[in-house]
Short mmCIF file of C-alpha atoms in Angstrom, two decimals:
data_model
loop_
_atom_site.label_atom_id
_atom_site.label_comp_id
_atom_site.label_asym_id
_atom_site.label_seq_id
_atom_site.Cartn_x
_atom_site.Cartn_y
_atom_site.Cartn_z
CA MET A 180 82.69 127.29 108.24
CA THR A 181 85.62 126.34 106.32
CA SER A 182 85.44 124.74 102.81
CA PHE A 183 87.24 121.69 104.72
CA GLN A 184 84.69 121.27 107.23
CA GLN A 185 81.92 121.82 104.62
CA ALA A 186 83.52 118.90 102.54
CA ARG A 187 83.39 116.71 105.59
CA ILE A 188 79.99 117.61 106.22
CA ASP A 189 78.93 116.68 102.78
CA LEU A 190 80.78 113.29 102.92
CA GLY A 191 79.00 112.26 106.22
CA ALA A 192 75.51 113.21 104.77
CA GLN A 193 75.92 110.91 101.92
CA LEU A 194 77.26 108.00 104.29
CA ARG A 195 74.32 108.33 106.34
CA GLN A 196 72.04 108.51 103.29
CA LEU A 197 73.78 105.08 102.31
CA ARG A 198 73.05 103.72 105.37
CA GLU A 199 69.33 104.48 105.81
CA SER A 200 68.68 103.20 102.19
CA ALA A 201 70.19 99.98 103.27
CA HIS A 202 67.97 99.93 106.02
CA LEU A 203 70.42 99.77 108.64
CA SER A 204 70.71 101.57 111.94
CA GLY A 205 73.90 103.09 113.25
CA LYS A 206 74.17 100.37 115.59
CA ASP A 207 73.78 97.56 113.02
CA LEU A 208 76.21 99.18 110.91
CA ALA A 209 79.00 99.41 113.53
CA GLU A 210 78.37 95.85 114.40
CA ARG A 211 78.99 94.75 110.89
CA LEU A 212 82.23 96.58 110.75
CA GLY A 213 83.35 95.83 114.13
CA TRP A 214 83.52 99.50 115.08
CA GLN A 215 82.04 101.47 118.23
CA PRO A 216 78.87 102.92 117.26
CA SER A 217 80.07 106.35 118.21
CA LYS A 218 82.55 106.23 115.16
CA VAL A 219 79.54 105.83 112.88
CA SER A 220 77.93 108.92 114.70
CA ARG A 221 81.27 110.94 114.24
CA LEU A 222 81.75 110.25 110.72
CA GLU A 223 77.94 111.06 110.02
CA ASN A 224 78.07 114.38 111.96
CA ALA A 225 81.44 115.63 110.58
CA ARG A 226 83.13 115.11 113.82
CA GLN A 227 85.71 112.92 112.22
CA THR A 228 87.12 112.65 108.79
CA ALA A 229 86.41 109.64 107.05
CA THR A 230 89.47 107.80 105.57
CA GLU A 231 89.47 105.71 102.32
CA ASP A 232 89.45 102.57 104.33
CA ASP A 233 86.31 103.77 106.07
CA VAL A 234 84.53 104.54 103.07
CA VAL A 235 85.37 101.36 101.36
CA VAL A 236 84.17 99.04 104.29
CA TRP A 237 81.03 101.31 104.65
CA ALA A 238 80.23 101.11 100.82
CA GLN A 239 80.75 97.16 101.06
CA ALA A 240 78.52 97.07 104.25
CA VAL A 241 75.70 98.92 102.64
CA GLN A 242 76.21 97.23 99.12
CA THR A 243 76.44 100.36 97.12
CA SER A 244 77.45 100.30 93.40
CA PRO A 245 81.28 100.38 92.18
CA GLU A 246 80.58 103.85 90.82
CA VAL A 247 79.44 105.47 94.10
CA THR A 248 82.10 103.69 96.00
CA ASP A 249 84.79 105.27 93.82
CA GLN A 250 83.17 108.89 94.50
CA LEU A 251 83.33 108.24 98.04
CA ILE A 252 86.96 107.18 97.95
CA ALA A 253 87.96 110.28 95.91
CA GLN A 254 86.11 112.53 98.28
CA ALA A 255 87.98 110.83 101.32
CA ILE A 256 91.40 111.25 99.69
CA ALA A 257 90.81 114.77 98.71
CA LEU A 258 89.88 115.69 102.42
CA LEU A 259 93.03 113.72 103.68
CA GLU A 260 95.30 115.56 101.11
CA ARG A 261 93.70 118.99 102.09
CA HIS A 262 95.31 121.30 104.79
CA ASP A 263 93.42 120.62 107.93
CA ASP A 264 92.68 123.89 109.80
CA TRP A 265 93.55 123.33 113.12
CA LYS A 266 91.45 125.97 114.83
CA GLN A 267 88.22 124.42 113.28
CA ARG A 268 89.33 121.05 114.07
CA HIS A 269 89.64 122.25 117.87
CA ARG A 270 86.32 123.70 117.95
CA GLY A 271 85.04 120.39 116.96
CA GLY A 272 86.40 119.16 120.51
CA LEU A 273 89.76 117.88 121.98
CA ALA A 274 88.29 114.21 122.53
CA ALA A 275 87.18 114.20 118.89
CA ILE A 276 90.60 115.01 117.53
CA GLN A 277 92.22 112.05 119.73
CA GLU A 278 89.68 109.71 118.28
CA ASP A 279 90.63 110.66 114.80
CA ILE A 280 94.38 110.03 115.68
CA ARG A 281 93.28 106.66 117.15
CA ASP A 282 91.56 105.41 114.36
CA LEU A 283 94.57 106.25 112.07
CA GLU A 284 96.97 104.81 114.67
CA ALA A 285 94.87 101.57 114.64
CA ARG A 286 95.76 100.96 110.84
CA THR A 287 99.49 101.53 111.30
CA ARG A 288 101.98 98.74 111.92
CA LEU A 289 105.33 100.96 111.81
CA PHE A 290 105.67 104.27 113.50
CA ARG A 291 108.32 106.81 112.86
CA VAL A 292 108.21 109.92 114.79
CA PHE A 293 110.33 113.10 114.91
CA GLU A 294 109.10 115.50 117.45
CA PRO A 295 111.42 118.53 118.59
CA GLY A 296 109.05 120.46 120.79
CA ILE A 297 107.00 118.09 122.96
CA VAL A 298 106.90 114.83 124.33
CA VAL A 299 104.72 112.52 121.94
CA GLY A 300 101.31 112.09 122.84
CA LEU A 301 101.48 108.19 122.93
CA LEU A 302 104.49 108.56 125.43
CA GLN A 303 102.60 111.25 127.78
CA THR A 304 101.51 110.77 131.35
CA THR A 305 98.01 111.71 132.27
CA GLU A 306 99.35 114.95 134.28
CA TYR A 307 101.50 116.21 131.27
CA ALA A 308 98.88 115.51 129.14
CA ARG A 309 96.27 117.55 130.78
CA HIS A 310 98.70 120.42 130.97
CA VAL A 311 99.40 120.20 127.33
CA PHE A 312 95.37 120.19 126.84
CA ARG A 313 95.02 123.13 128.70
CA LYS A 314 97.33 125.21 126.61
CA ILE A 315 95.62 123.75 123.59
CA LYS A 316 92.25 124.61 124.79
CA ARG A 317 93.55 128.26 125.66
CA LEU A 318 95.28 128.95 122.45
CA TYR A 319 92.81 127.35 120.04
CA SER A 320 89.45 128.39 121.91
CA ALA A 321 88.59 124.68 122.00
CA PRO A 322 85.63 123.22 123.98
CA ASP A 323 86.38 122.36 127.66
CA GLN A 324 86.62 118.55 127.02
CA ILE A 325 90.06 118.38 128.75
CA ASP A 326 89.06 115.18 130.73
CA ALA A 327 87.70 113.34 127.77
CA ALA A 328 90.68 114.27 125.65
CA VAL A 329 93.15 112.88 128.24
CA ARG A 330 91.09 109.79 128.83
CA VAL A 331 91.23 108.97 125.04
CA ARG A 332 94.76 109.85 124.78
CA MET A 333 95.77 107.30 127.64
CA GLN A 334 93.50 104.99 125.77
CA ARG A 335 95.57 105.28 122.53
CA GLN A 336 98.75 104.16 124.51
CA GLU A 337 97.50 100.39 124.61
CA ILE A 338 98.82 99.96 121.29
CA LEU A 339 102.26 100.15 122.54
CA TYR A 340 101.69 96.81 124.13
CA ASP A 341 100.74 95.43 120.71
CA PRO A 342 103.85 93.19 119.70
CA THR A 343 103.02 93.30 115.97
CA ARG A 344 103.86 97.14 115.89
CA ALA A 345 106.95 98.85 115.94
CA PHE A 346 107.68 102.59 117.11
CA ARG A 347 110.72 104.63 116.66
CA PHE A 348 110.61 107.95 118.23
CA VAL A 349 113.39 110.63 118.27
CA VAL A 350 113.41 113.84 120.19
CA PRO A 351 116.10 116.55 120.73
CA GLU A 352 117.31 116.81 124.09
CA ALA A 353 115.51 120.13 124.31
CA VAL A 354 112.32 118.30 124.57
CA LEU A 355 112.96 116.88 127.81
CA HIS A 356 113.89 120.45 129.17
CA THR A 357 110.87 122.14 127.69
CA ARG A 358 108.69 123.17 130.82
CA LEU A 359 105.11 122.52 129.42
CA ALA A 360 104.26 121.46 133.12
CA PRO A 361 105.33 121.94 136.76
CA VAL A 362 108.60 120.28 138.03
CA ASP A 363 107.17 117.48 139.48
CA VAL A 364 104.97 116.58 136.52
CA MET A 365 108.01 116.87 134.22
CA ARG A 366 109.87 114.25 136.61
CA GLY A 367 107.04 111.99 136.34
CA GLN A 368 107.01 112.33 132.46
CA LEU A 369 110.65 111.47 132.32
CA ASP A 370 110.29 108.35 134.55
CA ARG A 371 107.65 107.45 131.93
CA LEU A 372 110.11 107.77 129.17
CA LEU A 373 112.64 105.43 131.01
CA ALA A 374 109.82 102.91 131.30
CA VAL A 375 108.44 102.88 127.89
CA SER A 376 112.14 102.89 126.51
CA THR A 377 112.52 99.31 127.64
CA LEU A 378 109.72 98.00 125.69
CA PRO A 379 110.73 95.50 123.04
CA ASN A 380 108.93 97.11 120.15
CA VAL A 381 109.62 100.50 121.14
CA GLU A 382 112.87 102.55 120.30
CA PHE A 383 113.49 105.93 121.83
CA GLY A 384 116.30 108.29 120.78
CA VAL A 385 117.45 111.39 122.41
CA ILE A 386 119.66 113.88 120.28
CA PRO A 387 122.03 115.46 122.80
CA PHE A 388 122.84 119.15 122.66
CA ALA A 389 126.29 118.19 121.69
CA ALA A 390 125.10 116.45 118.53
CA GLU A 391 125.42 118.22 115.27
CA LEU A 392 121.94 118.19 113.61
CA PRO A 393 121.55 117.07 110.16
CA SER A 394 118.78 119.84 109.38
CA SER A 395 116.98 122.35 111.36
CA PRO A 396 114.12 120.72 113.39
CA ILE A 397 111.44 123.20 112.37
CA ASN A 398 108.55 120.66 112.57
CA GLY A 399 107.67 117.40 113.97
CA PHE A 400 106.50 114.60 111.81
CA TRP A 401 105.03 111.23 111.81
CA VAL A 402 105.49 108.56 109.26
CA TYR A 403 102.65 105.77 109.10
CA ASN A 404 103.93 102.61 107.63
CA GLU A 405 105.17 103.75 104.26
CA ALA A 406 101.49 104.96 103.53
CA MET A 407 101.53 108.74 104.52
CA VAL A 408 103.32 111.41 106.61
CA GLY A 409 101.72 114.00 108.97
CA VAL A 410 103.40 117.36 109.68
CA ALA A 411 101.94 119.66 112.03
CA THR A 412 102.56 123.37 111.95
CA MET A 413 100.73 125.66 114.48
CA THR A 414 97.67 126.26 112.22
CA LYS A 415 97.72 123.69 109.57
CA ASP A 416 98.00 119.80 109.85
CA LEU A 417 99.49 118.47 106.43
CA VAL A 418 98.90 115.10 105.40
CA LEU A 419 101.06 113.71 102.82
CA ARG A 420 100.72 110.90 100.57
CA ASP A 421 102.87 111.61 97.72
CA PRO A 422 105.84 108.69 97.27
CA ASP A 423 108.57 111.61 97.16
CA ASP A 424 107.30 113.01 100.08
CA ILE A 425 107.23 110.14 101.97
CA ALA A 426 110.80 108.90 100.94
CA PHE A 427 111.85 112.67 101.81
CA TYR A 428 110.40 112.41 105.34
CA VAL A 429 111.83 108.78 106.08
CA ASN A 430 115.35 109.93 105.13
CA ALA A 431 114.98 112.89 107.34
CA PHE A 432 114.01 110.39 110.18
CA ASP A 433 117.09 108.37 109.56
CA GLU A 434 119.37 111.08 109.53
CA TYR A 435 118.19 112.14 112.74
CA CYS A 436 118.44 108.72 114.01
CA LYS A 437 122.09 108.71 113.16
CA VAL A 438 122.81 111.34 115.74
CA ALA A 439 120.23 110.12 118.46
CA HIS A 440 121.39 107.87 121.41
CA PHE A 441 119.08 104.93 121.88
CA ASP A 442 119.12 102.30 124.55
CA GLU A 443 121.15 102.74 127.79
CA SER A 444 122.89 105.53 126.16
CA GLY A 445 119.59 107.69 125.55
CA ARG A 446 118.50 106.76 128.93
CA ALA A 447 121.26 107.97 130.66
CA ILE A 448 120.58 111.38 129.30
CA ILE A 449 116.97 111.30 130.42
CA ILE A 450 118.28 110.17 134.12
CA ARG A 451 120.66 112.95 134.13
CA ILE A 452 117.92 115.57 133.27
CA LEU A 453 115.77 113.83 136.01
CA ARG A 454 118.53 114.62 138.37
CA GLU A 455 118.50 118.17 137.38
CA TYR A 456 115.01 118.38 137.82
CA GLY A 457 115.30 116.94 141.31
CA LYS A 458 117.57 119.61 142.19
CA GLN A 459 115.10 122.26 141.11
CA SER A 460 112.49 120.43 143.19
CA SER A 461 114.53 120.75 146.30
CA LEU A 462 115.29 124.51 146.14
#
């Protein structure tokens, strides 16, 4: 067990103790907080990492002291600032990771996403997602929860239709050529991108092969509001909250936007690649 997971277990145990001391069942607490009961269980049993917001509302609901609340907040922040071990996370289940992400997205109004290697989860089709999760399962020896993980990922996408949120996605053209699934699945995925790119609150930019990049696209990153940045590597999931780090990634994102093609120009690139896949299907 990693020190990260042990710290998450310790925090979950403290949250459970506070709930029980307040004579609340998990269902009672979930109703007070407007959560699904499963979220209370996931936090208490260390299947999900509690955020600062989670522990604040939990502490308010169980009416704990300001001193205890401050201690819980410090623990939650420390967890989120740690390097998260992806292999350990995947052992907890693919679906649980998707639940973690959904909770984070629910607190976000402005999404800025650069992804150099894969179609972003919020934009994936069911079949594309299924092929991606199969590869993740094999790579990280994750439990076989592919159907559940796909289901939660599709549920996450409902947020795209919330007009109070704004989404800006940028990908290099190479992402649309990268075969993470059979040709027919790739064609369906590109059709999905064409449709989503027309939503009024979604901007989808493609950096063409011919464009000169402002920097090397080493890792993808997500900027959530102005509050934090998520940077994924093969083995670590970095959560950055320092204002200088956030400003750096916002600037990097803006630089990629300058060379990306949006709207009809971006869709023209997708249509061209779709035709290329069509030729491959006919061979």
